[in-house]
Short mmCIF file of C-alpha atoms in Angstrom, two decimals:
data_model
loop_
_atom_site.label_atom_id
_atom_site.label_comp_id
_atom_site.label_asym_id
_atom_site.label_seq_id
_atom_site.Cartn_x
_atom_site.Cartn_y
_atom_site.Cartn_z
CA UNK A 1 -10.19 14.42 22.39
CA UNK A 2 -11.39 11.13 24.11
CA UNK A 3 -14.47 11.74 26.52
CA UNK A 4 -16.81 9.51 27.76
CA UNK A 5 -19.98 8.84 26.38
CA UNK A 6 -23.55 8.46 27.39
CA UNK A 7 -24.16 4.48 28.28
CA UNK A 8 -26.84 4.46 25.60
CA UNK A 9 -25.03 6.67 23.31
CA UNK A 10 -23.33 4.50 20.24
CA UNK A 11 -20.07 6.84 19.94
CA UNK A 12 -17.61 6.76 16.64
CA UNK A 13 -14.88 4.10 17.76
CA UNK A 14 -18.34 1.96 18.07
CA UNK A 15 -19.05 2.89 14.48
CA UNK A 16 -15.73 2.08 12.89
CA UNK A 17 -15.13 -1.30 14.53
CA UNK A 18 -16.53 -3.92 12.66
CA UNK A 19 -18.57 -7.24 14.04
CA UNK A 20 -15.50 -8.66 14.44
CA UNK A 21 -13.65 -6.96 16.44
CA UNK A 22 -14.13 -5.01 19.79
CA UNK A 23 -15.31 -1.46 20.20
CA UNK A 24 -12.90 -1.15 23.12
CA UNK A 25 -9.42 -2.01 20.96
CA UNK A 26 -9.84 1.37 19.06
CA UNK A 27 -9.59 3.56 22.51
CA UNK A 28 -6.62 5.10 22.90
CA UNK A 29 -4.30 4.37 24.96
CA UNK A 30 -3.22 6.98 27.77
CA UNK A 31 -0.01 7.53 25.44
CA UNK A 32 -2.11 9.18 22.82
CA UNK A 33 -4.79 10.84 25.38
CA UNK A 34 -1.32 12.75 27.12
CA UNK A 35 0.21 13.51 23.31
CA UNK A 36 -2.94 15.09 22.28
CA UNK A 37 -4.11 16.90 25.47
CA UNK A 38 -0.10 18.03 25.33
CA UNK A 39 0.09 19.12 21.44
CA UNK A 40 -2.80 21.22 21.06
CA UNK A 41 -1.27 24.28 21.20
CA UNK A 42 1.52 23.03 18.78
CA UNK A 43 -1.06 22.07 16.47
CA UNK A 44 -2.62 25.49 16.41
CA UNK A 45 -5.79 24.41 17.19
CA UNK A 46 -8.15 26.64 18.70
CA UNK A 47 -10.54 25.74 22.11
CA UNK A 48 -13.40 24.88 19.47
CA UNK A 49 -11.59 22.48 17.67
CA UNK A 50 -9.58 21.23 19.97
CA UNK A 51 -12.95 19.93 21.26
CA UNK A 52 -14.21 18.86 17.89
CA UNK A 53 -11.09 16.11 17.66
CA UNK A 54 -11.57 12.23 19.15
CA UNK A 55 -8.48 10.20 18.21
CA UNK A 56 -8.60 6.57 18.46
CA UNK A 57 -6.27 3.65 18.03
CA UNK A 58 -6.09 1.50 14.64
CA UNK A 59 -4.85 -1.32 13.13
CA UNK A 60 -2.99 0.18 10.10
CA UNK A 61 0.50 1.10 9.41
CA UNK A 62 -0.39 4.74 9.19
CA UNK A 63 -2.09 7.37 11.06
CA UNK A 64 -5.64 7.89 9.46
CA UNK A 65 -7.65 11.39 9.53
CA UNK A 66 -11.17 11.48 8.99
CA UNK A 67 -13.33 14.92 8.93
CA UNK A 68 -12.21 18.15 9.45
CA UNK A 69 -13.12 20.37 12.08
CA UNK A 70 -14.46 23.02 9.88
CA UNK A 71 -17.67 21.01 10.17
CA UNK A 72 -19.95 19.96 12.94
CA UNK A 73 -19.39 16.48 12.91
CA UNK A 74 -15.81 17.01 13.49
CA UNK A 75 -12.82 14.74 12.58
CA UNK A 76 -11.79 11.17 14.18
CA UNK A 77 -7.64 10.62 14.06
CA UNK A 78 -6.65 6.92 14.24
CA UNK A 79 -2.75 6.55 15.28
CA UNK A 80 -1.68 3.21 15.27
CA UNK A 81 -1.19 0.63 17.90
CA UNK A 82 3.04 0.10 17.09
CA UNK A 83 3.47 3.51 17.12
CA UNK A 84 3.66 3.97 20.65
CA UNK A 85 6.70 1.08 21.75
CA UNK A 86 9.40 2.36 23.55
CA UNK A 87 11.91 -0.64 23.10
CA UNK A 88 12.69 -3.01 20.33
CA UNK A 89 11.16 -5.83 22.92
CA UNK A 90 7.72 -4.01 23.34
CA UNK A 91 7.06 -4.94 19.51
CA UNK A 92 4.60 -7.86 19.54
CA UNK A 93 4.83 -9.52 15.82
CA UNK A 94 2.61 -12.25 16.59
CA UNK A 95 -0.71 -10.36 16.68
CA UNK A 96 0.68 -7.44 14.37
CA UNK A 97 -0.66 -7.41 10.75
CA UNK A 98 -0.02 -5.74 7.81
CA UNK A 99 -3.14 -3.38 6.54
CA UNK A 100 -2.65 -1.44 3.68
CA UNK A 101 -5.71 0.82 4.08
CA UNK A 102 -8.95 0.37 6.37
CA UNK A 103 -11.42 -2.02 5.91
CA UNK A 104 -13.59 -4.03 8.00
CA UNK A 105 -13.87 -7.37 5.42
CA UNK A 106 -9.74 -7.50 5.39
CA UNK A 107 -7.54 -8.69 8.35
CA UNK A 108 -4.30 -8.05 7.06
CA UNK A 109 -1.40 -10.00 5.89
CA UNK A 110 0.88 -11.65 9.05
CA UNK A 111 4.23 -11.92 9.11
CA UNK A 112 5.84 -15.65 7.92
CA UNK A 113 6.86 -18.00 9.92
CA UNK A 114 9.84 -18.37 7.91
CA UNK A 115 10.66 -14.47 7.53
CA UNK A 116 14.51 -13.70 7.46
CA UNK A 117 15.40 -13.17 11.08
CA UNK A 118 17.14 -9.49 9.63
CA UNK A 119 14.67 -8.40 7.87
CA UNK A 120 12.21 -8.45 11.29
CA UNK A 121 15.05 -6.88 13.24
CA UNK A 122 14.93 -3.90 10.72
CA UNK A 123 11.19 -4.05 11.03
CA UNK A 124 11.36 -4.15 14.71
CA UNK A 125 13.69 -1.41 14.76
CA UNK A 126 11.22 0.77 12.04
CA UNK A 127 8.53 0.16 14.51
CA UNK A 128 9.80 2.53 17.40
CA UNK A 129 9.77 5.98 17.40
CA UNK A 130 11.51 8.18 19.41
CA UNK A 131 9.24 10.85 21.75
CA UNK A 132 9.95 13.62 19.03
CA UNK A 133 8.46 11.49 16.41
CA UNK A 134 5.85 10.41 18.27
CA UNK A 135 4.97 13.92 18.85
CA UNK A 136 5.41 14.92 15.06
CA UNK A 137 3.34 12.74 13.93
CA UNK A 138 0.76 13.16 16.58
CA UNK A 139 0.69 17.40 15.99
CA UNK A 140 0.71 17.18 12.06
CA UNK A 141 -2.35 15.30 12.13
CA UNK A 142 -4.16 17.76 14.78
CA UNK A 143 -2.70 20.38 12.50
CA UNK A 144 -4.08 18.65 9.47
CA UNK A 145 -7.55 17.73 10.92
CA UNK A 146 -7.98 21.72 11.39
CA UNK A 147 -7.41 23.02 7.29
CA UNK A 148 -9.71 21.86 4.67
CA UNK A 149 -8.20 19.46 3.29
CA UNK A 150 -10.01 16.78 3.52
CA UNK A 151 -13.27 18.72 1.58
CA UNK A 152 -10.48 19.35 -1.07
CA UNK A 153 -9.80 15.37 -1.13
CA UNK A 154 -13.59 14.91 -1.44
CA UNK A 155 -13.95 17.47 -3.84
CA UNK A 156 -11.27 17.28 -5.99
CA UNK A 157 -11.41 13.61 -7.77
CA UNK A 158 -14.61 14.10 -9.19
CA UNK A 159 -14.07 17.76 -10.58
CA UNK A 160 -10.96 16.33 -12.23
CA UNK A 161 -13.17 13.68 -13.96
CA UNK A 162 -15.83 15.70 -15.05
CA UNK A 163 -13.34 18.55 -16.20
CA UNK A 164 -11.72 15.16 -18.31
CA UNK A 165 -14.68 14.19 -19.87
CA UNK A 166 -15.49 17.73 -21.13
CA UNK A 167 -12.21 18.36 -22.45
CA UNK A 168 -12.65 14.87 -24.61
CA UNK A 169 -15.67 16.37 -25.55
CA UNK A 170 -14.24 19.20 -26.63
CA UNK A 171 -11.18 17.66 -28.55
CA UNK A 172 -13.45 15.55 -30.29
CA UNK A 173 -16.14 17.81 -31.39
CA UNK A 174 -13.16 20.23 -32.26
CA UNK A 175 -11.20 17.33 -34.66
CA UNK A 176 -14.76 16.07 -35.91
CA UNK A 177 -13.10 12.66 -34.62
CA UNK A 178 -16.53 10.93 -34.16
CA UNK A 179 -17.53 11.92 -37.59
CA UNK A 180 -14.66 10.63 -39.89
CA UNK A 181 -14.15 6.78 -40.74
CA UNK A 182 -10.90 4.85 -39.57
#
């Protein structure tokens, strides 16, 4: 949930914006503030976690979920800017950019001047969501900010390499591969 901050305070959406760009394009806008304050119960969050969520607007294609809030930090959901247009003329392709995954050092690929005037109707079209989708997508990633399955993302890569390395170990000690000549 959005709340003010102390003046001195340096909150999250401070954090995540790089020198670049401004703090105050990743607020949300009063769209997101009235999904969220709206789908809480949907979500099945609880009064604690509800209060351990701050969503924020982003650049990407996709809604982004950081944290969990199994822990005391919390998590941070980023929905994007398009996702909230209500008509097929709200969608601004001029300033919109193509980001593939966060990162501060990238801008994101524009559109071409010379794009196929179909091909950004369809886009324009894929860009607005109807209020049930909006409202989907805004609960499933409350709902998913409250399991643990971002420790499970963490966790899980690095287990899976380690468990790959001793099973090589294994098969190789077991076939005496490092001992015979090819």
């Amino acid at each position: 949930f959005y709340i003010e901050r102390k003046e001195n305070a340096m909150s999250a959406i401070d954090r995540i914006a790089s020198e670049d760009e401004d703090p105050a394009d990743y607020k949300p806008s009063p769209q997101i503030v009235k999904l969220y304050s709206k789908l809480w119960e949907r979500a099945a969050l609880e009064n604690e976690s509800h209060d351990k969520i701050e969503v924020f607007t982003s650049q990407l294609m996709d809604p982004v979920q950081i944290g969990t809030t199994s822990c005391k930090q919390g998590a941070f959901i980023g929905f994007p800017r398009h996702m909230f247009n209500k008509s097929v003329e709200d969608v601004d392709l001029e300033s919109f950019r193509f980001k593939p995954s966060w990162n501060p050092f990238f801008k994101g690929y524009t559109i071409p001047k010379d794009a196929n005037p179909e091909d950004i109707k369809q886009l324009k079209e894929s860009l607005v969501l109807s209020e049930e989708a909006q409202e989907f997508v805004v609960s499933k990633y409350m709902n998913g900010s409250n399991k643990i399955n971002p420790w499970v993302k963490v966790a899980c890569p690095g287990l899976f390499i380690l468990f790959n390395y001793f099973m090589g170990y294994r098969c190789n000690q077991n076939l005496n591969l490092f001992k015979e000549k090819f």
